[in-house]
Amino acid sequence: MSNTEAPFRISIPDDELESLKQKLALTRFPDELEDAGRDYGAPLADIQRLTNHWKDTYLSKWREHEAKLNEDFPQFTRDIEVDGFGTLNIHYVHKKSTVVDAVPLLFVHGWPGSFLEARKILPLLVEDSPEHPSFHVVVVSLPGYGFSEAPKKKGFGVPQYAEIGHKLMLALGYNEYVTQGGDWGSLITRKIAQVYGPKHSKAWHTNTPIGEAPHPTRRPWLLLSYLLFTLSPKEKAGLERTKWFQEKGIGYFKEQSTQPQTLGYSLADSPVGLLGWIYEKLVNWTDEYPWTDDEVLTWISIYWFSRAGPAASVRIYYEVSNQSPEGFARNIETPIPVGHSYFPKELAVLPRSWIKASNPTLVFESEHEGGGHFAAHERPEGLVSDLRKMFGKGGPAFGVVPGKTGYV
Amino acid sequence: MSDTEAPFRISISDNELESLKQKLALTRFPDELEDAGRDYGAPLADIQRLTNYWKDTYLSKWKEHEAKLNEDLPQFTRDIEVDGFGTLNIHYVHKKSTVVDAVPLLFVHGWPGSFLEARKILPLLVENSPEHPSFHVVAVSLPGYGFSEAPKKKGFGSTQYAEVGHKLMLALGYNEYVTQGGDWGALITRRIAQLYGPKHSKAWHTNMPLGEAPHPTRRPWLLLTYLLFKLSPKEKAGLERTQWFQEKGIGYFKEQSTQPQTLGYSLADSPVGLLGWIYEKLVNWTDEYPWTDDEVLTWISIYWFSRAGPAASVRIYYEVNNLTPEGFARNIETPIPVGHSYFPKELAILPRSWIKAANPTLVFESEHEGGGHFAAYERPEALVGDLRKMFGKGGPAFGVVPGKTGF
């Protein structure tokens, strides 16, 4: 297979910047009910402020933001062939540690995430120190996200996303590697573990661990209510969070898994529509993370300027739901060691006993007092520390990649 | 209560027309998967064609469309006070029959419907004939729809919508009346029946009848699957349609009932976003209705140019779900006669036995071989035919409004 790797720098054409500005200038806002707070969705005051900042300030500084992104993220593209889907040109970040035998690690994002989520953990992971292991880091942009091409055919599901991640690691010379993922990244790295482990994938870590029945997606709430009396306060709070998500936070999921194209017209055409759709998650899914307007707008701009357009990013929900009508909390076991980080504002926070029962190869657990769904962005030190403990000397996954322990 | 009624004509400003054109000209379309068909949502080719037509042709003829709307639908506004919510200025259609003692009928639309849904049934309902009853027709624009104001406070639910409909009828001098409604109109006219019947609301008719347990919104699908072996082919097809809706067609409902403001940013700002969101329903919820582009765009334009903006229209899902967490298929009984029309492409099609069990005052039923959710628009003759049978001489609801038999 020929090496199609090419260095990549984000470089949004002037006419795209101009188009976005024009659209923003024509924004028509809805009104809002009195005292709506966040109950009805993303608050109007936030959205208006962000929209105006995007239009009046952020975009005129785009080239600075872009330069900083390119500085923080050494990026590349290369062609990856996917069985039945042809060749996709995949965008990724690749940063090697100065430690030659660093542990090769593939980081996989989800929705509404992107390669951007690795921004803070990247320098920490590659950092050289006798105190902790170092990693060579690959951050893939899933097909349909960031600057990766999207599949053109129907049926691109978890096995295909896993194939991309795996083949990318092989193409970069990492025949054996470990993975870290949350959200779709968790499902995908789990699939990588099942399909390519233990031969290639040696261990995996997730910040969105799940367990099976009695599982909230099957909703025996009467049972859960009964169980609430036998759970610890933390576990009860976790189930309440889970219940909130399943009842109040699931609308986007239902639409994206049934009519992604319909939603796609709004996401592709309306900057404020895209902003609202994603910003609501940035707030509701995090643990009071103090988003700056620039942070939010960089996050959204990646979606707005993405190679495949924002509508492509939501098709994964349709494909995976179609292929897994029984739900995602099945077939959880993997043949390789797994590590979990538990953050209190994750979306499915299940009793530890349920999680352990579904993950017989669980070798590492770490519980955090704060943090939510976007762990790498919200709690980079917390997450990296967990990876260092799991893969470091004395840790349960130390040396899983032969010859690449992460130390000098 | 002072009479604040004023005649109303739709008259969209040049500014608004120009803004819409500008936005349409800047439309950024998504791509689409090969062979997606309608599986992933509204098809790209349709949406592109409609968008371009909207921009290049339809809007330049808007004044003609507007004039025809104003001609077909005599409109008014008046202030209606709603307990706890202050005064809302309500838009409605009001057309009297030449038959003095016509039956007063309130028609209530749903989402993504509007007063427009009454366009075809209006002339049929008011028509004078010895063969069938005539009606005085009121088609209210629900608060947040058409050219009615929207509530500003939280908590405006089915009780409040019912209050608006009832008070409007009283204000128009119809102390006693009947109602017809589908979608939210079914819930609202049912509420009117419960709150204001039999004193004011005398009988009600719906094209979206419901029944109780085992109910699809509680989803005991294993039970339903078992039952499938005991149902007629039509009933099986109906349950499959219902299942399709609950599994594939429910995304909009979940988003609108939990995060309507989030969705509202898209609907308010993006004409193509609004078009896609609603057009998908116009196709999926009807029985192969041959929509013309003009029809679709008039429908969507009413939403785009609505007084409260399209985001206001979806809040009803949040409010009613919040107030009714146990679901909509409860508290179905009413103290007045009810009539049902069954259309095969409705969204919830339940076995007749379940419906009858939940509707003890059911006096009229009519089954149709074709037609879907927007019955008044798709099958106007059929729907009016049913109303004429229900309320006509020899019908089960003949003379329910004393002195106003429709003849």
XYZ file of N, CA and C in Angstrom, chain A residues 143-228:
258
model
N -14.301 9.574 9.846
C -14.917 9.931 8.568
C -16.179 10.747 8.790
N -16.260 11.891 8.095
C -17.401 12.787 8.258
C -17.184 13.861 9.306
N -16.005 13.871 9.901
C -15.679 14.858 10.942
C -14.364 15.558 10.598
N -14.211 16.769 11.157
C -12.962 17.484 10.929
C -12.656 17.563 9.453
N -11.413 17.189 9.084
C -11.045 17.310 7.671
C -10.904 15.962 6.991
N -11.590 14.953 7.548
C -11.664 13.650 6.895
C -12.824 13.622 5.929
N -12.630 12.859 4.848
C -13.746 12.599 3.949
C -14.816 11.805 4.674
N -16.019 11.898 4.144
C -17.113 11.093 4.675
C -17.414 9.960 3.710
N -17.942 8.855 4.227
C -18.356 7.786 3.324
C -19.507 8.256 2.451
N -19.574 7.688 1.235
C -20.642 8.088 0.313
C -21.804 7.086 0.328
N -21.521 5.885 0.847
C -22.526 4.828 0.805
C -23.163 4.631 2.171
N -24.314 3.998 2.118
C -25.038 3.670 3.343
C -24.325 2.541 4.076
N -24.567 2.447 5.361
C -24.120 1.282 6.116
C -22.745 1.385 6.760
N -22.172 2.589 6.815
C -20.836 2.762 7.412
C -21.018 2.785 8.918
N -20.714 1.659 9.551
C -21.008 1.542 10.977
C -19.764 1.358 11.819
N -19.985 0.912 13.045
C -18.871 0.795 13.999
C -17.708 -0.044 13.467
N -17.985 -1.195 12.802
C -16.843 -1.970 12.278
C -15.996 -1.172 11.286
N -16.662 -0.300 10.506
C -15.929 0.488 9.519
C -15.099 1.580 10.190
N -15.684 2.236 11.179
C -14.915 3.247 11.907
C -13.713 2.599 12.598
N -13.959 1.386 13.142
C -12.863 0.669 13.806
C -11.766 0.315 12.797
N -12.191 -0.079 11.616
C -11.232 -0.431 10.567
C -10.342 0.761 10.229
N -10.943 1.929 10.146
C -10.186 3.156 9.852
C -9.116 3.389 10.910
N -9.533 3.333 12.184
C -8.596 3.596 13.276
C -7.449 2.604 13.264
N -7.808 1.352 13.094
C -6.793 0.303 13.104
C -5.823 0.454 11.930
N -6.367 0.621 10.742
C -5.510 0.718 9.558
C -4.622 1.948 9.612
N -5.113 2.996 10.225
C -4.290 4.199 10.368
C -3.080 3.902 11.243
N -3.315 3.222 12.351
C -2.198 2.877 13.240
C -1.180 2.011 12.512
N -1.663 1.021 11.770
C -0.746 0.164 11.010
C 0.035 0.993 10.002
N -0.663 1.872 9.297
C -0.018 2.688 8.272
C 1.074 3.566 8.873
N 0.895 3.968 10.128
C 1.892 4.818 10.785
C 3.006 3.992 11.420
N 2.959 2.688 11.214
C 4.015 1.828 11.729
C 3.751 1.301 13.119
N 2.541 1.506 13.627
C 2.220 1.033 14.972
C 1.434 -0.271 14.861
N 2.172 -1.359 14.772
C 1.525 -2.657 14.623
C 0.785 -3.067 15.893
N 1.295 -2.547 17.000
C 0.652 -2.804 18.294
C 0.460 -1.455 18.972
N -0.692 -1.305 19.586
C -1.034 0.015 20.108
C -2.083 -0.122 21.207
N -2.352 0.992 21.862
C -3.465 1.060 22.818
C -4.383 2.181 22.357
N -5.576 2.227 22.949
C -6.544 3.251 22.532
C -7.180 3.948 23.718
N -7.671 5.175 23.458
C -8.476 5.913 24.440
C -9.650 6.526 23.703
N -10.854 6.364 24.273
C -12.011 6.952 23.601
C -13.194 7.153 24.513
N -14.000 8.173 24.155
C -15.265 8.430 24.830
C -16.328 8.672 23.782
N -17.573 8.602 24.190
C -18.701 8.787 23.263
C -18.583 7.761 22.121
N -18.744 8.157 20.860
C -18.578 7.170 19.778
C -17.188 6.556 19.833
N -16.228 7.337 20.295
C -14.869 6.843 20.426
C -14.794 5.625 21.336
N -15.678 5.570 22.302
C -15.696 4.427 23.206
C -16.202 3.177 22.485
N -17.320 3.333 21.774
C -17.852 2.197 21.016
C -16.857 1.725 19.969
N -16.202 2.694 19.322
C -15.299 2.355 18.235
C -14.033 1.684 18.757
N -13.475 2.194 19.851
C -12.265 1.572 20.391
C -12.587 0.210 21.019
N -13.813 0.056 21.474
C -14.237 -1.246 21.972
C -14.272 -2.241 20.814
N -14.775 -1.782 19.665
C -14.811 -2.632 18.473
C -13.403 -2.962 18.010
N -12.529 -1.972 18.071
C -11.133 -2.197 17.720
C -10.568 -3.299 18.631
N -10.901 -3.199 19.918
C -10.430 -4.197 20.873
C -10.943 -5.594 20.502
N -12.210 -5.658 20.114
C -12.824 -6.954 19.811
C -12.319 -7.546 18.503
N -12.131 -6.672 17.492
C -11.763 -7.160 16.166
C -10.256 -7.291 15.998
N -9.509 -6.358 16.591
C -8.068 -6.324 16.351
C -7.222 -6.632 17.588
N -7.910 -6.939 18.681
C -7.187 -7.325 19.884
C -7.240 -8.839 20.043
N -6.326 -9.447 20.756
C -5.126 -8.849 21.352
C -3.931 -8.731 20.406
N -4.109 -9.086 19.150
C -2.964 -9.075 18.241
C -2.414 -7.670 18.039
N -3.297 -6.728 17.814
C -2.846 -5.366 17.529
C -3.207 -4.404 18.657
N -4.495 -4.362 18.959
C -4.905 -3.527 20.084
C -4.632 -4.309 21.366
N -3.850 -3.694 22.237
C -3.362 -4.428 23.413
C -4.139 -4.107 24.680
N -4.657 -2.921 24.745
C -5.441 -2.495 25.913
C -6.205 -1.246 25.491
N -7.335 -1.028 26.137
C -8.097 0.173 25.806
C -8.595 0.855 27.060
N -8.800 2.155 26.945
C -9.278 2.947 28.077
C -10.459 3.798 27.609
N -11.490 3.878 28.455
C -12.617 4.722 28.102
C -13.093 5.563 29.280
N -13.574 6.738 28.974
C -14.188 7.598 29.985
C -15.716 7.554 29.901
N -16.260 6.700 29.010
C -17.714 6.492 28.984
C -17.999 5.001 29.102
N -17.688 4.438 30.286
C -17.895 2.998 30.450
C -19.382 2.686 30.597
N -19.781 1.525 30.110
C -21.171 1.116 30.282
C -21.262 -0.325 30.781
N -22.443 -0.660 31.227
C -22.708 -2.010 31.697
C -24.084 -2.425 31.232
N -24.377 -3.686 31.340
C -25.674 -4.188 30.854
C -26.756 -4.229 31.907
N -27.858 -4.805 31.531
C -29.103 -4.926 32.290
C -28.893 -5.027 33.790
N -29.791 -4.396 34.587
C -30.922 -3.646 34.052
C -30.445 -2.297 33.534
N -30.568 -2.123 32.220
C -29.942 -0.984 31.580
C -30.958 0.113 31.278
N -30.599 1.343 31.519
C -31.528 2.451 31.293
C -32.130 2.497 29.891
N -31.416 2.038 28.875
C -32.035 2.142 27.547
C -33.184 1.172 27.379
N -33.268 0.207 28.243
C -34.451 -0.652 28.217
C -35.477 -0.185 29.246
N -35.068 0.756 30.050
C -35.977 1.546 30.860
C -36.920 0.846 31.824
N -36.454 -0.082 32.600
C -37.360 -0.592 33.648
C -37.242 0.322 34.852
N -37.826 1.492 34.706
C -37.629 2.525 35.719
C -38.188 2.132 37.066
N -39.224 1.297 37.055
C -39.750 0.849 38.339
C -38.676 0.058 39.079
N -37.987 -0.764 38.320
C -36.910 -1.547 38.916
C -35.824 -0.628 39.453
N -35.480 0.361 38.644
C -34.428 1.273 39.071
C -34.835 2.039 40.324
N -36.085 2.453 40.345
C -36.540 3.187 41.536
C -36.401 2.312 42.760
N -36.732 1.051 42.591
C -36.586 0.119 43.711
C -35.118 0.010 44.107
N -34.302 -0.088 43.082
C -32.879 -0.225 43.341
C -32.300 1.008 44.022
N -32.946 2.142 43.771
C -32.427 3.372 44.356
C -32.282 3.239 45.865
